[in-house]
Amino acid sequence: MTTKPVLGAVDEDAAPLTHEQLRELYSLMASVRHLDTAAVAWQRQGIIPGYAPQLGQEAAQVGSGYAVDRTRDFVFPTYREMGVARAMGLDMVGYMSTHKATWHGGMYNPLESRFAPIQAVVAGSVLHAVGWAHGQTLSGKPDGERGVAMTYFGDGASSQGDVHEAMNFAAVMKAPVVFFIQNNGWAISVPTERQVAGGSVAARAAGYGIPSLQVDGNDVVAVYEATRSAFAHCRAGNGPVVIEAMTYRRGPHSTADDPGRYRTLEEERLSAGEDPLERFKQRLLDDGIADDAFFALAQQRAQEEEEAIRGGIEALAPRPGAEMFSLVFQEPTPTLQSQATAWRKESEHV
Amino acid sequence: MEAEPVLQLSMQQALNRALDEILADNPKTVIFGEDCGRLGGVFRITDGLQAKHGEERVFDTPLAESAILGMSVGLAMAGFHPIPEVQFDGFAYPAINQIVCQIARMNYRSRGTLPMPITLRVPSFGGIRAPEHHGESLEALFAHVPGLKVVSPSSPHDAYHLLKYAATRPDPVIFMEPKSRYWQKGPVDVRTAAPGQALQDQALPDAGMDDGGRLTGARVAREGRHLTLVAWGAMVARCLQVAELASEDGIDVEVLDLRWLKPIDAEALAKSVGKTRRAVVVHEAPLTSGLGAEVAQLITQHCFQTLKAPVERVTGFDVPYPSGDLEDEYIPNIDRILFGIQRVLEYRRG
Ligand SMILES: Cc1ncc(C[n+]2csc(CCOP(=O)(O)OP(=O)(O)O)c2C)c(N)n1
């Protein structure tokens, strides 16, 4: 069995991106860059307690998220998919509320957003994607309405047993899942070569008979096109696809991280490759698709958007403590109800 | 001719019949796990269900517990009611991450928008001289996890009704089947609710073996005046035997079948022990931090004034579940339970 690239045939009909779409992709990346940088600043300013930046991963995130059809697909993110969330049009205050420590998982409704709750066990939700995707197969929905699950994870998470179980299950069941790996070079302090045996995550797919492809994760159009053809492949009933987007995580793993302990700034500069945002801007300029006025406007909109989100975040009050009790079960247990009653009585929150 | 509503069934047959009816009642239920399709499960609990309901509703998965449970999460997100099976109790350990971190939390994380109506069937406890990891008692582990409910039937009748009940609930239920009781026959009243209708509010038909049909709490398996034996699963039958023997010595033992290990029916405990004023908890699991401690505390809390002796525990030991030759030494036997009764009856305040 060899690693086959995704069958081109399944998306032969796909039209190339229009100029308007290309400009939209840029605007999304600019918004994500701005919001991401701002979120790190918010953490330093004490507005949020923590954040997982994705500087340098904008193309991988926006390009893949842009391929999602929110009327039928479902995304299973990690804790670092802010750019995907933004590209999918999520309520970003709801998204950021996890980082504000307002609520684990985010304050958005996953059934509406098609974006599963954020959760911290790496690879934990990779299997959920397989289950959800198999649900599409079982659903009896007509071909065109069936969705595809896209699950995101990192090179570090790819070492988890759940990823291997997920790939095997998906392949055996021909589940419509796109395994989207953002290989950003590092887990926390451990680089890919000390993390991933077998050369790459994509290379492993061959062992499961899953077509895979590595894509330049700094090229938003390449990422979009790879994702789009993977979705087409899944929709056509061909089973799962593995995409490994090669990116680089610039800066720290999280706002609590100190990358100076495991790499130098010089190494970072040399390894990071081209800045995906600058690179795309240059391409749009070269192709005459956008001009300076467009970029200035995109930047201004990104800033306005970020300010509005910051306002929303700052306005987020802590959730009423009663929710701690009332959202555990659909049908709360008597014990839990009496704990809630006691808590009400003994705290001053009544 | 009207079907005879009370049938003589083994617990295996009762569970099989319940699953058959669940599949017929709710087109969203799916049953899956290792060998549960063609083979009908190693205990034949799912016997014939695939042939009758199709390979999409009842299917064999690859051999990976984490994936089976992780897949359940995704299926529940897609609107299904998964009834996964873990083949033996000890193989729930490889799936603990998915059970604890994912299944149990998804409702909370998603603020109630992603309920997890998953019924995890686990053939549980010892007594069949099986190899290692085929005789574990995981109830305390599961009951300790916020977001899970735990139930264990002790008779074919309860097995039938509790499984049907569990499978209509919107929260995850761990259904612990006492595998040593699979082949014991008993009367099962199979008059049930209309298809799909929740059983909670209606009286369970009592064929003389149930306390008025409540499916949500404990059940007095035998009335008595002098002392309450509290048990669940396979230990209920043993306690009933012990009660018979004790009655020959004029000791009138009440046996309380706890059934729900989370939530525990504290009211039933208080009522029974309030009357008998003495209690012995019997379980197969190791002593330390076992559920017996929880039961004893609830009894103390509710019956402190009337208790004539400290609550006693007769349990397994703090050792790995032993091999078949030793399991009769490990599982509370009639003598050890009788000693426990004696300690409680002879207790004198110092
Ligand atoms: C099961 C598990 N173990 C450990 C951690 C702590 N942890 C959080 S992120 C991380 C590194 C993850 O690296 P990778 O999967 O490559 O994703 P990246 O953060 O680089 O995007 C670790 C070890 C965790 N979240 N989950």
XYZ file of C-alpha atoms and ligand atoms in Angstrom:
726
model
C 0.000 0.000 0.000
C 1.380 3.379 -0.921
C 0.504 6.839 0.190
C -1.712 8.099 -2.566
C -2.415 11.730 -2.993
C -6.075 12.647 -2.722
C -7.777 11.700 -5.906
C -7.932 14.764 -8.066
C -10.898 13.351 -9.907
C -13.331 14.028 -7.126
C -13.056 17.782 -7.369
C -12.295 18.274 -11.023
C -15.391 20.401 -11.294
C -14.337 22.708 -8.490
C -13.889 26.191 -9.780
C -10.730 28.118 -8.909
C -11.139 30.711 -6.194
C -12.566 33.978 -7.412
C -10.763 37.225 -6.748
C -13.391 38.079 -4.232
C -12.807 34.818 -2.392
C -9.074 35.391 -2.427
C -9.581 38.815 -0.915
C -11.922 37.305 1.662
C -9.286 34.747 2.587
C -6.803 37.550 3.097
C -9.230 39.526 5.229
C -9.844 36.484 7.378
C -6.134 35.907 7.835
C -5.608 39.554 8.723
C -8.405 39.370 11.297
C -6.995 36.201 12.768
C -3.481 37.622 12.940
C -4.713 40.738 14.631
C -6.972 38.951 17.083
C -4.290 36.416 17.913
C -1.679 39.050 18.605
C -4.196 41.023 20.609
C -5.196 37.999 22.677
C -1.593 37.575 23.785
C -1.602 41.226 24.786
C -4.896 40.792 26.638
C -3.267 38.042 28.639
C -0.346 40.336 29.519
C -2.853 43.025 30.491
C -4.739 40.643 32.727
C -7.911 40.650 30.647
C -7.704 36.891 30.120
C -5.698 34.394 32.168
C -4.289 32.387 29.284
C -4.233 31.849 25.560
C -2.777 29.440 23.017
C -1.401 31.552 20.179
C -1.293 30.435 16.581
C 1.039 32.997 15.095
C 2.252 31.579 11.795
C -0.624 29.118 11.455
C -3.125 31.534 9.933
C -2.963 30.023 6.467
C -3.407 26.482 7.731
C -6.356 27.462 9.863
C -8.144 29.890 7.602
C -7.549 27.835 4.470
C -8.979 24.676 6.001
C -11.807 26.335 7.913
C -12.891 28.127 4.754
C -13.621 24.785 3.106
C -16.146 23.807 5.769
C -19.802 23.880 4.828
C -21.593 24.884 8.000
C -24.891 23.557 6.762
C -23.636 19.980 6.887
C -20.056 19.555 8.125
C -18.706 19.454 11.670
C -15.330 20.498 13.029
C -13.600 18.959 16.044
C -10.941 21.430 17.161
C -8.152 21.468 19.730
C -7.484 24.493 21.916
C -5.581 26.326 19.150
C -8.121 26.630 16.356
C -9.068 30.261 16.758
C -8.388 30.868 13.072
C -10.645 28.009 12.051
C -13.375 29.315 14.302
C -13.066 32.754 12.787
C -13.039 31.426 9.228
C -16.202 29.484 9.998
C -17.897 32.615 11.260
C -18.184 31.645 14.924
C -19.252 34.049 17.621
C -15.744 35.014 18.714
C -16.706 36.309 22.141
C -18.254 32.920 22.793
C -15.094 31.299 21.499
C -12.758 33.467 23.566
C -14.765 32.888 26.728
C -12.835 29.680 27.262
C -9.639 31.717 27.462
C -11.375 34.194 29.737
C -12.061 31.193 32.016
C -15.762 31.898 31.822
C -16.707 28.386 30.816
C -14.793 25.304 29.711
C -15.595 24.545 26.121
C -16.762 27.957 25.015
C -20.036 29.836 25.171
C -21.169 29.006 21.676
C -23.693 26.382 20.692
C -21.792 23.623 18.893
C -24.880 22.392 17.099
C -25.301 25.788 15.468
C -21.665 26.662 14.972
C -20.709 23.143 13.847
C -17.618 23.565 15.977
C -17.307 21.054 18.835
C -16.438 22.332 22.302
C -12.834 23.251 22.917
C -11.231 20.664 25.155
C -7.765 20.116 26.499
C -7.030 16.411 26.244
C -4.979 16.296 23.093
C -6.466 13.900 20.531
C -9.510 13.468 22.772
C -11.909 14.600 20.109
C -10.300 12.879 17.145
C -12.430 9.841 17.849
C -15.541 11.950 18.226
C -15.072 13.023 14.648
C -15.023 9.398 13.574
C -18.225 8.682 15.480
C -19.947 11.750 14.117
C -18.826 10.907 10.603
C -20.046 7.360 10.917
C -23.328 8.862 12.031
C -23.490 10.565 8.643
C -23.092 7.208 6.975
C -25.862 5.749 9.126
C -28.119 8.758 8.830
C -29.880 7.703 5.676
C -29.545 11.261 4.418
C -29.243 11.663 0.674
C -25.710 11.950 -0.676
C -25.549 15.697 -1.003
C -26.731 16.353 2.527
C -24.305 14.136 4.337
C -21.601 15.980 6.162
C -17.906 15.503 6.648
C -16.153 15.672 9.995
C -12.846 17.487 10.152
C -10.695 16.857 13.180
C -7.706 19.021 14.014
C -4.670 17.939 15.954
C -0.972 18.550 16.218
C 2.165 16.565 15.615
C 2.368 16.035 19.367
C -1.177 14.730 19.616
C -0.459 12.325 16.771
C 1.514 10.254 19.291
C -1.668 9.530 21.240
C -3.165 6.091 20.865
C -6.554 7.612 20.170
C -5.295 9.009 16.870
C -4.230 5.570 15.743
C -7.492 4.022 16.863
C -9.356 6.793 15.078
C -7.506 6.337 11.794
C -8.010 2.605 11.909
C -11.706 2.899 12.729
C -12.293 5.542 10.101
C -10.529 3.507 7.446
C -12.335 0.289 8.307
C -15.701 2.036 8.374
C -14.944 4.351 5.449
C -16.055 7.222 7.638
C -16.086 10.661 6.012
C -13.384 12.235 8.176
C -10.649 14.662 7.306
C -7.779 14.282 9.755
C -6.209 17.716 9.603
C -2.797 17.817 11.244
C -1.188 21.143 11.797
C 2.406 20.191 12.089
C 3.807 23.364 13.582
C 7.194 21.816 14.258
C 6.806 21.534 17.989
C 4.598 19.997 20.627
C 5.613 22.134 23.585
C 9.379 21.816 23.765
C 9.680 18.608 21.782
C 10.314 19.018 18.047
C 8.616 16.870 15.439
C 11.666 14.669 14.827
C 11.643 13.634 18.502
C 7.873 13.209 18.432
C 6.868 11.487 15.226
C 8.339 8.200 14.079
C 7.919 7.169 10.469
C 9.001 10.465 8.948
C 5.745 12.364 9.102
C 2.211 12.056 10.321
C 0.991 11.836 6.744
C 3.281 8.873 6.110
C 1.444 6.888 8.744
C -1.788 7.107 6.805
C -0.465 4.532 4.354
C -0.506 1.956 7.103
C -4.239 2.460 7.380
C -4.789 2.602 3.660
C -5.874 6.214 3.976
C -4.882 8.622 1.220
C -2.831 11.431 2.628
C -1.124 14.545 1.549
C 1.307 16.998 2.963
C 0.575 20.544 2.084
C 2.478 23.791 2.468
C 0.672 25.106 5.506
C 1.892 28.622 4.881
C 0.059 28.813 1.579
C -3.575 29.540 2.256
C -4.743 28.673 -1.232
C -2.898 25.366 -1.244
C -4.416 24.506 2.121
C -7.877 25.458 0.958
C -7.577 23.419 -2.193
C -6.238 20.384 -0.371
C -9.037 20.577 2.148
C -11.637 21.071 -0.520
C -10.511 18.021 -2.422
C -10.358 16.008 0.808
C -13.949 16.988 1.529
C -14.964 16.011 -1.988
C -13.187 12.699 -1.559
C -15.097 12.049 1.685
C -18.406 13.202 0.280
C -18.037 10.848 -2.640
C -18.049 7.980 -0.167
C -14.344 7.176 -0.421
C -13.652 7.252 3.306
C -11.179 9.360 5.276
C -8.260 11.539 4.227
C -5.191 12.676 6.154
C -3.878 16.166 5.509
C -0.666 17.282 7.152
C -0.220 21.006 6.868
C 3.412 21.920 7.441
C 3.541 25.136 9.418
C 5.627 26.704 12.112
C 4.489 27.895 15.470
C 6.189 31.242 15.931
C 6.504 32.311 19.511
C 5.369 30.392 22.553
C 3.171 27.309 22.783
C 0.924 29.138 25.229
C 1.122 32.356 27.147
C 2.697 30.330 29.963
C 5.477 28.963 27.777
C 9.103 30.107 27.509
C 10.413 28.999 24.110
C 13.823 30.479 24.957
C 14.441 27.324 26.943
C 14.259 25.051 23.927
C 15.154 27.178 20.922
C 16.811 30.456 20.116
C 15.266 33.391 18.353
C 17.768 32.834 15.587
C 16.578 29.242 15.120
C 13.022 30.452 15.157
C 13.732 33.043 12.495
C 15.492 30.488 10.285
C 12.919 27.727 10.694
C 9.773 29.757 10.485
C 9.818 30.140 6.734
C 7.807 32.791 5.032
C 5.181 34.636 6.984
C 1.937 33.286 5.529
C 0.201 36.621 5.777
C 2.970 38.612 4.082
C 3.363 35.956 1.460
C -0.301 36.001 0.531
C -0.351 39.771 0.478
C 2.543 39.791 -1.952
C 0.783 37.308 -4.173
C -2.421 39.343 -4.257
C -0.395 42.438 -5.090
C 1.611 40.668 -7.774
C -1.530 39.273 -9.369
C -3.282 42.596 -9.211
C -6.058 41.153 -7.097
C -5.781 43.639 -4.274
C -4.216 47.018 -3.727
C -2.851 48.984 -0.827
C -6.236 50.506 -0.096
C -7.674 47.004 0.284
C -4.948 45.968 2.704
C -5.349 49.128 4.733
C -9.083 48.524 4.949
C -8.570 44.875 5.928
C -6.237 45.997 8.676
C -8.694 48.595 9.905
C -11.562 46.088 9.928
C -9.408 43.576 11.780
C -8.707 46.141 14.436
C -12.347 47.161 14.775
C -13.332 43.565 15.041
C -10.736 42.866 17.685
C -11.857 45.851 19.702
C -15.449 44.710 19.569
C -14.445 41.225 20.680
C -12.327 42.650 23.487
C -15.320 44.685 24.614
C -17.420 41.560 24.594
C -14.813 39.644 26.560
C -14.443 42.367 29.149
C -18.197 42.536 29.539
C -18.455 38.799 30.150
C -19.516 38.311 33.713
C -18.712 35.112 35.534
C -21.426 32.561 34.957
C -24.011 32.166 37.696
C -22.715 29.507 40.084
C -25.963 27.599 39.810
C -24.931 26.545 36.301
C -22.139 24.553 37.851
C -24.830 22.236 39.139
C -27.536 22.516 36.549
C -25.475 21.689 33.478
C -23.866 18.438 34.606
C -26.811 16.290 33.561
C -29.908 16.685 31.499
C -31.650 15.041 34.453
C -29.847 16.151 37.617
C -29.465 13.642 40.412
C -31.094 14.294 43.801
C -27.634 14.441 45.376
C -26.548 17.130 42.984
C -29.741 19.063 43.542
C -29.226 19.001 47.275
C -25.616 20.104 46.829
C -26.894 23.006 44.753
C -29.407 23.928 47.421
C -26.767 23.793 50.129
C -24.403 25.866 48.031
C -27.106 28.500 47.520
C -27.782 28.665 51.200
C -24.182 28.723 52.313
C -22.829 31.123 49.745
C -24.014 34.651 49.314
C -24.903 34.141 45.726
C -28.589 33.583 46.295
C -54.399 -14.955 22.442
C -52.827 -12.397 24.769
C -49.165 -13.012 25.342
C -48.315 -14.146 28.828
C -46.937 -10.989 30.445
C -44.770 -12.831 32.940
C -42.075 -14.911 31.311
C -39.412 -17.102 32.799
C -36.220 -15.682 31.366
C -32.546 -15.733 32.168
C -30.909 -12.369 32.611
C -29.164 -12.941 29.281
C -32.530 -13.459 27.594
C -34.079 -10.535 29.419
C -31.294 -8.187 28.326
C -31.440 -9.510 24.795
C -35.172 -8.935 24.668
C -34.790 -5.445 26.100
C -32.206 -4.538 23.454
C -34.413 -5.945 20.733
C -37.295 -3.772 21.888
C -35.079 -0.721 22.317
C -33.895 -1.083 18.711
C -37.470 -1.471 17.534
C -38.724 1.492 19.585
C -36.033 4.000 18.755
C -34.572 4.086 15.247
C -31.725 6.217 16.583
C -30.301 3.490 18.796
C -27.189 1.728 17.619
C -25.430 -1.167 19.296
C -21.776 -1.817 18.690
C -18.626 -3.182 20.180
C -16.338 -6.142 19.823
C -18.047 -9.258 18.490
C -21.556 -8.074 19.260
C -22.783 -8.416 15.676
C -22.534 -11.821 14.081
C -21.459 -13.607 17.208
C -24.034 -11.879 19.361
C -21.423 -10.975 21.946
C -19.265 -13.332 23.932
C -22.166 -13.608 26.397
C -24.772 -13.644 23.584
C -26.515 -10.608 25.013
C -26.827 -9.173 21.510
C -27.649 -12.531 19.950
C -29.712 -12.301 16.785
C -30.006 -8.523 16.908
C -27.845 -7.888 13.876
C -29.767 -10.414 11.799
C -33.024 -8.773 12.807
C -32.125 -5.085 12.812
C -29.373 -4.925 10.248
C -25.658 -4.349 10.130
C -26.014 -0.603 10.423
C -27.848 -0.774 13.740
C -25.810 -3.561 15.321
C -22.201 -3.743 14.273
C -18.827 -5.140 15.106
C -16.029 -2.661 15.621
C -12.305 -3.148 15.507
C -10.773 -4.071 18.827
C -10.187 -0.737 20.536
C -12.122 0.340 23.602
C -11.110 3.958 23.541
C -12.348 4.199 19.980
C -15.613 2.444 20.805
C -16.334 4.962 23.538
C -14.920 7.944 21.676
C -17.020 7.035 18.692
C -20.069 6.989 20.952
C -19.491 10.653 21.708
C -19.560 11.581 18.043
C -22.596 9.438 17.366
C -24.433 11.084 20.255
C -23.463 14.475 18.826
C -25.002 13.354 15.556
C -28.285 12.547 17.295
C -27.899 8.828 17.880
C -28.447 6.824 21.069
C -25.373 4.636 21.246
C -25.413 1.447 23.301
C -21.758 0.455 23.171
C -20.490 -2.669 24.823
C -17.179 -3.152 26.544
C -16.608 -6.854 26.339
C -15.359 -7.272 29.899
C -15.131 -4.871 32.827
C -11.333 -4.814 32.876
C -11.252 -3.533 29.310
C -13.026 -0.383 30.278
C -9.661 0.776 31.618
C -8.223 1.503 28.153
C -11.307 3.640 27.524
C -11.267 5.566 30.790
C -10.062 8.749 29.127
C -13.002 8.769 26.753
C -15.468 7.835 29.488
C -14.242 10.291 32.100
C -12.891 13.209 30.096
C -15.288 13.102 27.187
C -18.571 11.231 27.683
C -19.050 12.444 31.226
C -18.269 16.061 30.423
C -19.704 16.831 27.063
C -23.090 17.933 28.357
C -21.423 20.287 30.824
C -18.822 21.568 28.409
C -21.454 22.311 25.800
C -23.802 23.923 28.295
C -26.401 21.250 27.793
C -26.450 21.456 24.000
C -24.683 18.147 23.447
C -26.392 15.570 25.670
C -24.741 12.175 25.795
C -27.540 9.594 25.776
C -25.058 6.741 25.895
C -25.762 3.461 27.669
C -22.468 1.684 28.190
C -23.043 -1.988 28.867
C -20.289 -3.547 30.927
C -20.424 -7.236 31.853
C -19.195 -6.785 35.400
C -17.966 -8.393 38.586
C -16.486 -11.828 39.106
C -17.690 -15.292 39.866
C -17.132 -17.084 36.575
C -13.514 -18.177 37.050
C -12.400 -15.981 34.181
C -8.837 -14.824 33.496
C -7.372 -11.557 34.743
C -9.314 -8.378 33.911
C -12.535 -10.313 33.447
C -13.851 -9.859 36.959
C -13.388 -6.263 38.013
C -15.820 -4.160 40.016
C -15.524 -0.627 38.705
C -18.594 0.910 40.279
C -16.794 3.247 42.677
C -14.565 4.483 39.910
C -17.518 5.276 37.653
C -19.735 6.616 40.421
C -17.024 9.052 41.441
C -17.024 10.717 38.048
C -19.284 13.768 37.746
C -21.547 13.366 34.757
C -22.004 9.611 34.862
C -24.840 7.534 36.254
C -24.329 3.939 37.281
C -26.813 1.118 37.623
C -26.568 -2.608 38.186
C -29.503 -5.008 37.956
C -29.692 -8.099 40.107
C -32.554 -10.009 38.508
C -33.791 -10.724 34.982
C -36.833 -8.559 35.621
C -34.793 -5.573 36.709
C -32.252 -6.161 33.976
C -34.982 -5.956 31.363
C -36.634 -2.845 32.731
C -33.563 -0.974 33.900
C -31.877 -1.409 30.537
C -34.944 -0.163 28.702
C -35.119 2.731 31.099
C -31.400 3.572 30.842
C -31.562 3.551 27.060
C -34.237 6.238 27.033
C -32.349 8.618 29.276
C -30.539 11.676 27.936
C -27.507 11.197 30.217
C -24.713 8.627 30.084
C -25.484 5.522 32.101
C -22.951 2.839 32.915
C -24.941 -0.375 32.945
C -23.073 -2.959 35.002
C -24.355 -6.436 34.242
C -23.537 -9.079 36.863
C -22.122 -11.651 34.503
C -22.304 -14.483 37.033
C -26.109 -14.034 36.969
C -26.526 -14.079 33.188
C -27.867 -17.624 33.131
C -30.139 -17.537 36.182
C -33.807 -17.538 35.319
C -36.520 -15.555 36.946
C -39.930 -14.077 36.226
C -39.908 -11.062 33.936
C -43.019 -9.001 33.486
C -42.648 -7.741 29.954
C -45.645 -5.447 29.827
C -43.988 -2.178 28.919
C -44.653 1.358 27.999
C -45.685 2.359 24.521
C -42.740 2.384 22.111
C -40.295 5.149 22.877
C -42.160 6.312 25.938
C -40.075 6.940 29.001
C -40.776 4.518 31.759
C -39.949 6.809 34.599
C -43.388 8.093 35.386
C -45.359 4.977 35.021
C -45.614 2.172 37.429
C -43.571 -0.816 36.478
C -45.889 -3.768 36.378
C -45.255 -5.684 39.555
C -45.352 -9.383 39.184
C -44.696 -9.652 42.848
C -41.005 -8.918 42.490
C -40.781 -5.195 42.530
C -41.608 -2.414 44.916
C -44.331 -0.627 43.050
C -42.384 -0.116 39.884
C -39.937 2.671 40.610
C -37.013 2.316 38.286
C -35.077 5.209 39.662
C -34.176 3.977 43.117
C -33.423 1.016 45.302
C -35.661 -1.967 45.814
C -36.440 -3.922 48.954
C -35.634 -7.436 47.799
C -36.687 -8.963 51.096
C -38.337 -7.430 54.094
C -36.902 -7.937 57.546
C -36.818 -6.375 60.999
C -33.427 -6.945 62.573
C -30.885 -5.729 60.125
C -30.434 -4.487 56.563
C -28.055 -6.042 54.087
C -27.283 -3.523 51.363
C -26.076 -5.020 48.090
C -26.200 -4.745 44.308
C -25.568 -6.880 41.263
C -24.648 -10.485 41.960
C -24.385 -9.884 45.693
C -28.143 -9.434 46.028
C -28.830 -13.093 45.345
C -26.144 -14.086 47.802
C -27.564 -11.804 50.462
C -31.005 -13.309 49.915
C -29.476 -16.738 50.538
C -27.829 -15.433 53.675
C -31.118 -13.980 54.833
C -32.774 -17.365 54.458
C -30.050 -19.014 56.515
C -30.195 -16.309 59.172
C -33.924 -16.687 59.459
C -33.334 -20.247 60.656
C -31.642 -18.676 63.662
C -34.497 -16.276 64.154
C -32.698 -13.329 62.605
C -34.970 -11.404 60.311
C -32.802 -9.810 57.597
C -33.956 -7.135 55.177
C -32.143 -7.058 51.834
C -31.953 -3.752 50.042
C -30.988 -4.001 46.393
C -29.430 -0.618 45.731
C -29.713 -0.924 41.934
C -28.567 2.638 41.272
C -25.001 3.200 42.410
C -25.256 6.750 41.222
C -27.456 8.371 42.227
C -27.766 6.310 45.378
C -31.264 6.144 46.799
C -30.516 7.654 50.202
C -34.186 7.742 51.076
C -34.534 4.000 50.696
C -31.418 3.483 52.797
C -32.756 5.755 55.500
C -36.114 4.072 55.448
C -34.768 0.553 55.655
C -32.041 1.144 58.211
C -34.287 3.539 60.116
C -36.482 0.525 60.655
C -33.909 -2.218 61.250
C -31.326 0.044 62.979
C -28.435 -2.080 61.784
C -26.719 -2.385 58.429
C -24.098 -4.408 56.604
C -22.968 -3.374 53.127
C -21.843 -6.183 50.864
C -19.859 -5.660 47.679
C -17.363 -7.468 45.519
C -15.106 -4.476 44.991
C -12.094 -3.893 47.253
C -12.805 -2.345 50.634
C -10.780 0.839 50.558
C -12.669 3.780 49.042
C -15.294 1.380 47.811
C -18.928 2.287 47.443
C -19.588 0.669 50.814
C -17.973 3.680 52.433
C -20.386 5.987 50.640
C -23.354 3.862 51.659
C -22.158 3.690 55.262
C -21.778 7.449 55.381
C -25.274 8.012 54.001
C -26.673 5.641 56.602
C -24.736 7.394 59.349
C -25.955 10.755 58.179
C -29.588 9.739 58.033
C -29.818 7.183 60.841
C -27.201 8.237 63.386
C -29.716 8.611 66.180
C -31.265 5.229 65.702
C -28.269 3.125 64.697
C -27.497 0.397 67.194
C -24.087 -0.391 65.748
C -21.602 1.045 63.304
C -22.301 0.074 59.720
C -20.270 -2.980 58.780
C -18.773 -3.797 55.397
C -18.217 -7.209 53.883
C -16.304 -6.727 50.666
C -13.586 -7.947 48.399
C -10.063 -7.321 49.617
C -7.561 -4.668 48.623
C -5.891 -7.058 46.228
C -5.993 -7.382 42.456
C -8.945 -9.543 41.531
C -7.580 -13.046 42.043
C -7.477 -15.946 39.649
C -10.384 -18.359 39.470
C -9.104 -20.758 42.112
C -9.113 -17.974 44.672
C -12.176 -16.021 43.699
C -14.407 -17.841 46.169
C -12.071 -16.582 48.882
C -12.253 -13.078 47.549
C -15.930 -12.564 46.781
C -17.966 -12.154 49.980
C -19.259 -15.631 50.724
C -22.076 -16.728 52.953
C -19.856 -17.222 55.997
C -18.209 -13.853 55.755
C -21.551 -12.137 55.376
C -22.880 -14.062 58.365
C -19.848 -12.924 60.379
C -20.605 -9.369 59.342
C -24.171 -9.782 60.551
C -22.912 -11.210 63.799
C -20.540 -8.283 64.388
C -23.378 -5.859 63.978
C -25.821 -7.791 66.110
C -23.327 -8.337 68.918
C -21.992 -4.815 68.956
C -21.997 -3.313 72.433
C -21.168 0.272 73.166
C -17.855 0.449 75.040
C -3.415 14.035 26.884
C -2.653 15.295 27.105
N -1.385 15.227 27.596
C -0.700 16.361 27.818
C -1.255 17.582 27.570
C -0.471 18.858 27.846
N -0.182 19.503 26.562
C -0.962 20.478 26.107
S -0.543 20.941 24.576
C 0.739 19.860 24.496
C 1.546 19.771 23.241
C 0.692 19.480 22.074
O 1.405 19.524 20.889
P 0.714 19.353 19.472
O -0.267 18.254 19.516
O 1.778 19.270 18.465
O -0.162 20.655 19.260
P 0.307 22.174 19.313
O 0.087 22.616 20.733
O 1.702 22.262 18.869
O -0.618 22.900 18.422
C 0.837 19.168 25.694
C 1.875 18.170 26.007
C -2.574 17.602 27.086
N -3.214 18.735 26.842
N -3.241 16.450 26.857
